[in-house]
Tab-separated table of C-alpha atoms in Angstrom:
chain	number	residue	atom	x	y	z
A	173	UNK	CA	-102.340	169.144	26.835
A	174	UNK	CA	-104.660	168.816	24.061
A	175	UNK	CA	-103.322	165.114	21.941
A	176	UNK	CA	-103.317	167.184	18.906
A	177	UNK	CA	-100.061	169.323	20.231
A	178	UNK	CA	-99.016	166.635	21.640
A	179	UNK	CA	-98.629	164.457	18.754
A	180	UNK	CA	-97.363	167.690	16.558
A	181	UNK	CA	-94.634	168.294	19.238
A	182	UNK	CA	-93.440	164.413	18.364
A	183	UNK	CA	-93.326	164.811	15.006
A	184	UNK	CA	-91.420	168.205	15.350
A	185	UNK	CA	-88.911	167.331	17.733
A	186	UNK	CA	-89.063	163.180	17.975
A	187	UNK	CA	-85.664	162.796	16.420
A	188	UNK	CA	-83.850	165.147	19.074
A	189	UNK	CA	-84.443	162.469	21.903
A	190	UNK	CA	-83.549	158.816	22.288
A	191	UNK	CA	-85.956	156.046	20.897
A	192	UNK	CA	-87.035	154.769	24.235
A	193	UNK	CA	-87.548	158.214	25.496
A	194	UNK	CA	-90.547	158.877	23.153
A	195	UNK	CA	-93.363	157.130	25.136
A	196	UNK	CA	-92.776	158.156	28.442
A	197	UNK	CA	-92.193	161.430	26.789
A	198	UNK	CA	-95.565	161.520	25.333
A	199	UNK	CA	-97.303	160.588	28.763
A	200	UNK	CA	-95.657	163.193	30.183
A	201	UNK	CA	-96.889	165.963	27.595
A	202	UNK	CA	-100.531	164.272	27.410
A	203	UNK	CA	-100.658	164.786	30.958
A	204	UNK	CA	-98.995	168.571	31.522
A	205	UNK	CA	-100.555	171.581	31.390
A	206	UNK	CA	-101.745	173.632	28.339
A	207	UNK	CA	-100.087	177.072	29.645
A	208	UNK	CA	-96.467	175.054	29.507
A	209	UNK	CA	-97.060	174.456	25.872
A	210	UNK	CA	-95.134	177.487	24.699
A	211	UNK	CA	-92.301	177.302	28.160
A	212	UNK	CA	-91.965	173.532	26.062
A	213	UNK	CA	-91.696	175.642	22.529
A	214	UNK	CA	-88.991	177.712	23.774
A	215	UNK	CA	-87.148	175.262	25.466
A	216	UNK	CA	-84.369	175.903	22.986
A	217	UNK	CA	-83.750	172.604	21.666
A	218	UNK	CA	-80.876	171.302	19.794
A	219	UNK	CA	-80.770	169.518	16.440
A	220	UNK	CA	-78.545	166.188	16.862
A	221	UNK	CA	-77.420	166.018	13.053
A	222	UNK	CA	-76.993	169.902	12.743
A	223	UNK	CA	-74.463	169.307	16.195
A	224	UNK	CA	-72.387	166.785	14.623
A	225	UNK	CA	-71.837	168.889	11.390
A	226	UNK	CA	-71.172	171.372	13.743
A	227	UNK	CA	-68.724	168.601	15.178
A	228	UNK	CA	-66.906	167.755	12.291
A	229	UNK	CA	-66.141	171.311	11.208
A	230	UNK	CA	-65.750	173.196	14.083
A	231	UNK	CA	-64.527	170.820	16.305
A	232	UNK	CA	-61.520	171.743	16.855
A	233	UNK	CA	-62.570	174.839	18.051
A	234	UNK	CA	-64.660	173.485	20.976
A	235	UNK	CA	-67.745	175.207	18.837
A	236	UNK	CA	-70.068	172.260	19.564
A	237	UNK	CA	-69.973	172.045	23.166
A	238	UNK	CA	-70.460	175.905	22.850
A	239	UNK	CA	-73.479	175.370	20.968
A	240	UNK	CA	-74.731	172.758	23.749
A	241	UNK	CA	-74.251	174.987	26.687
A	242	UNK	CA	-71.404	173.196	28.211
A	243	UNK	CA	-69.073	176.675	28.056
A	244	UNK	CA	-66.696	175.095	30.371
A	245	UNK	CA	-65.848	172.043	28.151
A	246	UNK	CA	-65.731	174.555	25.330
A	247	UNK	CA	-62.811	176.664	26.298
A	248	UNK	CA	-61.353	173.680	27.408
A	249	UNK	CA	-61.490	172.309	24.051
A	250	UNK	CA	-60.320	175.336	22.668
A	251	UNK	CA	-57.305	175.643	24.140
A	252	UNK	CA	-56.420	172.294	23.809
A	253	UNK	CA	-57.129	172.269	19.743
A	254	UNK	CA	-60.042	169.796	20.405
A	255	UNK	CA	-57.833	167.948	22.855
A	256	UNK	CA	-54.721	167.166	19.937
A	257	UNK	CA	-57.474	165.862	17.745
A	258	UNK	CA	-58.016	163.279	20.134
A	259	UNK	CA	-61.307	164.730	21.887
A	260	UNK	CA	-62.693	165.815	18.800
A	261	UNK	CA	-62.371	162.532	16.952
A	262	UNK	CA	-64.524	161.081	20.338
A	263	UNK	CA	-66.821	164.067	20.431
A	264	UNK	CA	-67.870	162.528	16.602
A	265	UNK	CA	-69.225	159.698	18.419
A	266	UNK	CA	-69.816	160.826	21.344
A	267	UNK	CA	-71.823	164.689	20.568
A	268	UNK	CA	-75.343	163.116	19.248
A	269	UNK	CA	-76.187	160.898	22.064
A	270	UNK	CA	-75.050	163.916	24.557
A	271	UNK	CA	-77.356	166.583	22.592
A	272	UNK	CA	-80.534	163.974	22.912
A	273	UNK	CA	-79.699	164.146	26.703
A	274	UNK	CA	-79.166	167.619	27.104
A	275	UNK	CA	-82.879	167.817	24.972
A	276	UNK	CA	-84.433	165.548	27.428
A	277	UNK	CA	-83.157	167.585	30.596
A	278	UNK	CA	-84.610	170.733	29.196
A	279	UNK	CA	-87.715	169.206	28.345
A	280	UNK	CA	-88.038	167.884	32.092
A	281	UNK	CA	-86.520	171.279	32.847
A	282	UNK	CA	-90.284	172.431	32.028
A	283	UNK	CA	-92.190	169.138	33.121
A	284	UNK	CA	-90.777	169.342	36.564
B	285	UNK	CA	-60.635	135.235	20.015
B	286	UNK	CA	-63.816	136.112	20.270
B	287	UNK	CA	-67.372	134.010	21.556
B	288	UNK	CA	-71.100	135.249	21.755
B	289	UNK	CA	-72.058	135.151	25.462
B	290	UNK	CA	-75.351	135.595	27.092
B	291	UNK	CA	-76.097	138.659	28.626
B	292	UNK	CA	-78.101	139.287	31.710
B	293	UNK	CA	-80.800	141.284	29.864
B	294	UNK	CA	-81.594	142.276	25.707
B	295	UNK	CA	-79.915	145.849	24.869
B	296	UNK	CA	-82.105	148.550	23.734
B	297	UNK	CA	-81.211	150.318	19.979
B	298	UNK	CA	-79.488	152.948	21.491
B	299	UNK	CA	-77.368	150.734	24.065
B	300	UNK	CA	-76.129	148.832	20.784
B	301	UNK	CA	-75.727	151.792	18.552
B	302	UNK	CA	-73.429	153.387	21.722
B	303	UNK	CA	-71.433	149.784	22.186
B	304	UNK	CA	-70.599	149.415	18.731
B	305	UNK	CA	-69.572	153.566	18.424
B	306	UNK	CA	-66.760	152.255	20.960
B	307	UNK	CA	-65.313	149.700	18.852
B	308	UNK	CA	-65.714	152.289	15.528
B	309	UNK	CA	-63.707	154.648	17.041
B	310	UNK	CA	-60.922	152.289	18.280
B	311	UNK	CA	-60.540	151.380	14.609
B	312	UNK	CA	-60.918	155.061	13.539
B	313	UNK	CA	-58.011	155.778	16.483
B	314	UNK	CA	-55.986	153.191	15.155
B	315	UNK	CA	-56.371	154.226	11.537
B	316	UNK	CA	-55.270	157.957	11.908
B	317	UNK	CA	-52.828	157.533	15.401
B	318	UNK	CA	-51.084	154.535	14.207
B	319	UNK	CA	-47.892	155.787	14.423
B	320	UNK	CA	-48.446	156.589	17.892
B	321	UNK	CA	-49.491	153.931	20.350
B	322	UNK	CA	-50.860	156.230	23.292
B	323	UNK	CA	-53.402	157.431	20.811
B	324	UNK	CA	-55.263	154.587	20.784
B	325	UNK	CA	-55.826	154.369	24.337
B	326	UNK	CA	-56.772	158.003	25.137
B	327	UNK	CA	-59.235	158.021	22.932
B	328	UNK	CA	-60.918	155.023	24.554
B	329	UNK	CA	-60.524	156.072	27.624
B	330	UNK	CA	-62.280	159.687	26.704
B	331	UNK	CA	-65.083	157.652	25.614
B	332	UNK	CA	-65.275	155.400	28.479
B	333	UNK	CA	-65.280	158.692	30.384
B	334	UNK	CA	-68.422	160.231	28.345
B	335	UNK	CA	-70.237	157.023	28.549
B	336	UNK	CA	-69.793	156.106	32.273
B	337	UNK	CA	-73.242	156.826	33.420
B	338	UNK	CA	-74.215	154.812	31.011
B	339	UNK	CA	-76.180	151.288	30.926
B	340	UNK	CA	-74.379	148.113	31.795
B	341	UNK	CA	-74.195	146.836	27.887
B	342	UNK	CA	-72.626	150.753	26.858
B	343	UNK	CA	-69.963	150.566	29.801
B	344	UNK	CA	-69.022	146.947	29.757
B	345	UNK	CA	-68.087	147.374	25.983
B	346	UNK	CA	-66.492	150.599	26.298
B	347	UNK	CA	-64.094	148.658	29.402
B	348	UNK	CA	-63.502	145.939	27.177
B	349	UNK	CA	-62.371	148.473	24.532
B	350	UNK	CA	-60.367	149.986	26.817
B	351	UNK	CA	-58.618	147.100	28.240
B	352	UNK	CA	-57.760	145.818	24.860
B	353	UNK	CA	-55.911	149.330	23.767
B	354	UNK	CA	-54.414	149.522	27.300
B	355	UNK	CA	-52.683	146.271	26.736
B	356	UNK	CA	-52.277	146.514	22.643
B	357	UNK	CA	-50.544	150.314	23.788
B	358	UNK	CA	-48.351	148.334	25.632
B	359	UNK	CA	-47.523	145.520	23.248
B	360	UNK	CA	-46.708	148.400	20.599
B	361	UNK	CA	-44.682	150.613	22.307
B	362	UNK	CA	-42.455	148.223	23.340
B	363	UNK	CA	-42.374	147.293	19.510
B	364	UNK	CA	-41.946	151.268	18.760
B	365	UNK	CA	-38.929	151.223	20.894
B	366	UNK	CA	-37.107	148.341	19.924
B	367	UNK	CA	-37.146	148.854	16.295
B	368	UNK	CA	-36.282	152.927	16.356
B	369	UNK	CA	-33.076	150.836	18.651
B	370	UNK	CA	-31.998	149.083	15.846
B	371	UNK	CA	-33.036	151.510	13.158
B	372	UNK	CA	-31.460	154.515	14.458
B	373	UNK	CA	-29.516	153.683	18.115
B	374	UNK	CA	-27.478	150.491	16.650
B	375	UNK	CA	-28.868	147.722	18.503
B	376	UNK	CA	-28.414	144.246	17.181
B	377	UNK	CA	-30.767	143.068	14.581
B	378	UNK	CA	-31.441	139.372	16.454
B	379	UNK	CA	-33.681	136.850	15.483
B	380	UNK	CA	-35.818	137.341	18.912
B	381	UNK	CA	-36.270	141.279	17.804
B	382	UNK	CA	-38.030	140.029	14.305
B	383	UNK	CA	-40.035	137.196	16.051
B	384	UNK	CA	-41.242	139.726	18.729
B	385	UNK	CA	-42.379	142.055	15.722
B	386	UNK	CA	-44.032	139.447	13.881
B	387	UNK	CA	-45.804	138.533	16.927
B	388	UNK	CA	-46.807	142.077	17.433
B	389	UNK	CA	-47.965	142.524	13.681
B	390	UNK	CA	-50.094	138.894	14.106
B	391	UNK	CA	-51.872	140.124	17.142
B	392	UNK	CA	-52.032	143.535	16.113
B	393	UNK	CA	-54.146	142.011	12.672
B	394	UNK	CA	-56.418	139.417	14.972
B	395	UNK	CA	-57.176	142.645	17.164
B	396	UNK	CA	-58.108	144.602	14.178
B	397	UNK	CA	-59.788	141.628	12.526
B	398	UNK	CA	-61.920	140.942	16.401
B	399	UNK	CA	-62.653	145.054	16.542
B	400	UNK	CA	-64.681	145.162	13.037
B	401	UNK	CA	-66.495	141.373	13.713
B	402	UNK	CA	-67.429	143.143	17.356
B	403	UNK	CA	-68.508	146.627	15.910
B	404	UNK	CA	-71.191	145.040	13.480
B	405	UNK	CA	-72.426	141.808	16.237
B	406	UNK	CA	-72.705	145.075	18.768
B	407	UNK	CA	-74.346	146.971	16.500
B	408	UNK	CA	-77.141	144.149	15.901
B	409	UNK	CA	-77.489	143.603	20.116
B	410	UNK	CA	-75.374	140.431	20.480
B	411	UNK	CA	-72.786	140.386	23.323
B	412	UNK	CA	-69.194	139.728	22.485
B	413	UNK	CA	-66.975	138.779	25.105
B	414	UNK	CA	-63.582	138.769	23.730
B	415	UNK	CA	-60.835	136.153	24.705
B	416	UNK	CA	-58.713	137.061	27.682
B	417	UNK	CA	-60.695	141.012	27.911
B	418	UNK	CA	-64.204	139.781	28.265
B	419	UNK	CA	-63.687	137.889	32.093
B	420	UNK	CA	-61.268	140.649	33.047
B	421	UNK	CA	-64.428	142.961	32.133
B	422	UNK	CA	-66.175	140.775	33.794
B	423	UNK	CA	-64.590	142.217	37.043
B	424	UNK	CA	-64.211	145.039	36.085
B	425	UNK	CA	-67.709	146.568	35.613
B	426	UNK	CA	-70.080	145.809	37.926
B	427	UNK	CA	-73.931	145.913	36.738
């Protein structure tokens, strides 16, 4: 892929994976193909500020593993009440780290 | 209480920001659950739970967490009990019931005092290996 994209893609999306991430990342993108570019655009990736606003608002009402694709955990959360307010309180912590890795897996979701 | 040990290799950012999010929340848990000791100690071990494929630095904090809630839950309940005993079931008010609460309430403040010196020394990549926790983590977590 031409460096250009490459380096745009970064500056779009560098903040939704981990730090250390970034330059294997970029390898990885300097080195795929240009007809993946837009399978990478779509790849449906999640902000990991927007998910713990999302977090401390909705969490309760499992809505942020909902928005990460982890249904399962959602309903669970739901009908718990986000766990007594236990598993929401973690999830505060806890729900940025978990988006970056669900980014990364999609990413390689396209690499791979 | 406390002691800066070496660790077999330098954390990364994100190992350090995850380490010190452990010891946060245990203060944040004991803050809002305080009332209830078993609070504490479910929310640790929900964390230890998300973070257990993490690195070595992430899970040997979030064990050491752990270990110190399992045993302050402990410490506390039996604290919870004995004083709702002489406040509402009529047990005798003895002089080993007040120096077991004051005992409680002194380690209760060191833990506290331990948690926010080991939330900002995590944060900044040092390793804190806490009195009596940090060997049993030791053999605990294995690398």
């Amino acid at each position: 892929m031409e460096q250009q994209k490459v380096d745009m893609f970064l500056m779009s999306y560098g903040k939704y994976f981990e730090g250390h991430q970034l330059m294997m990342l970029r390898d990885k993108l300097t080195n795929l193909d240009d007809s993946k570019f837009i399978q990478l655009q779509a790849a449906n990736l999640k902000d990991p500020t927007t998910l713990l606003i999302v977090s401390i608002i909705g969490g309760h009402f499992g809505i942020d593993r909902f928005l990460l694709g982890e249904v399962g955990l959602g309903i669970a959360k739901l009908l718990t009440c986000g766990g007594l307010g236990i598993w929401t309180m973690v999830d505060w912590f806890l729900i940025m780290s978990r988006t970056r890795e669900t980014n990364m897996q999609r990413v390689q979701s396209v690499l791979y | 209480m406390v002691e800066k040990n070496n660790f077999p290799y330098v954390p990364n950012e994100y190992e350090s920001e995850k380490a010190s999010n452990s010891y946060l929340l245990s203060l944040i848990a004991i803050m809002t659950g305080f009332p209830i000791p078993l609070f504490n100690l479910i929310a640790a071990v929900i964390f230890y739970f998300g973070n257990k494929r993490g690195t070595y630095f992430v899970r040997w904090h979030c064990m050491q967490v752990l270990i110190a809630q399992a045993i302050t839950m402990i410490v506390n309940s039996i604290a919870v009990y004995w004083a709702v005993g002489v406040l509402v079931w009529n047990f005798t008010l003895t002089n080993n019931f007040i120096s077991f609460i004051l005992t409680v309430a002194i380690f209760n403040i060191i833990e506290f005092i331990a948690t926010i010196y080991s939330a900002i020394q995590t944060r900044k990549g040092k390793h804190i290996s806490w009195l009596i926790f940090g060997p049993l983590t030791d053999l605990l977590v294995k690398e």
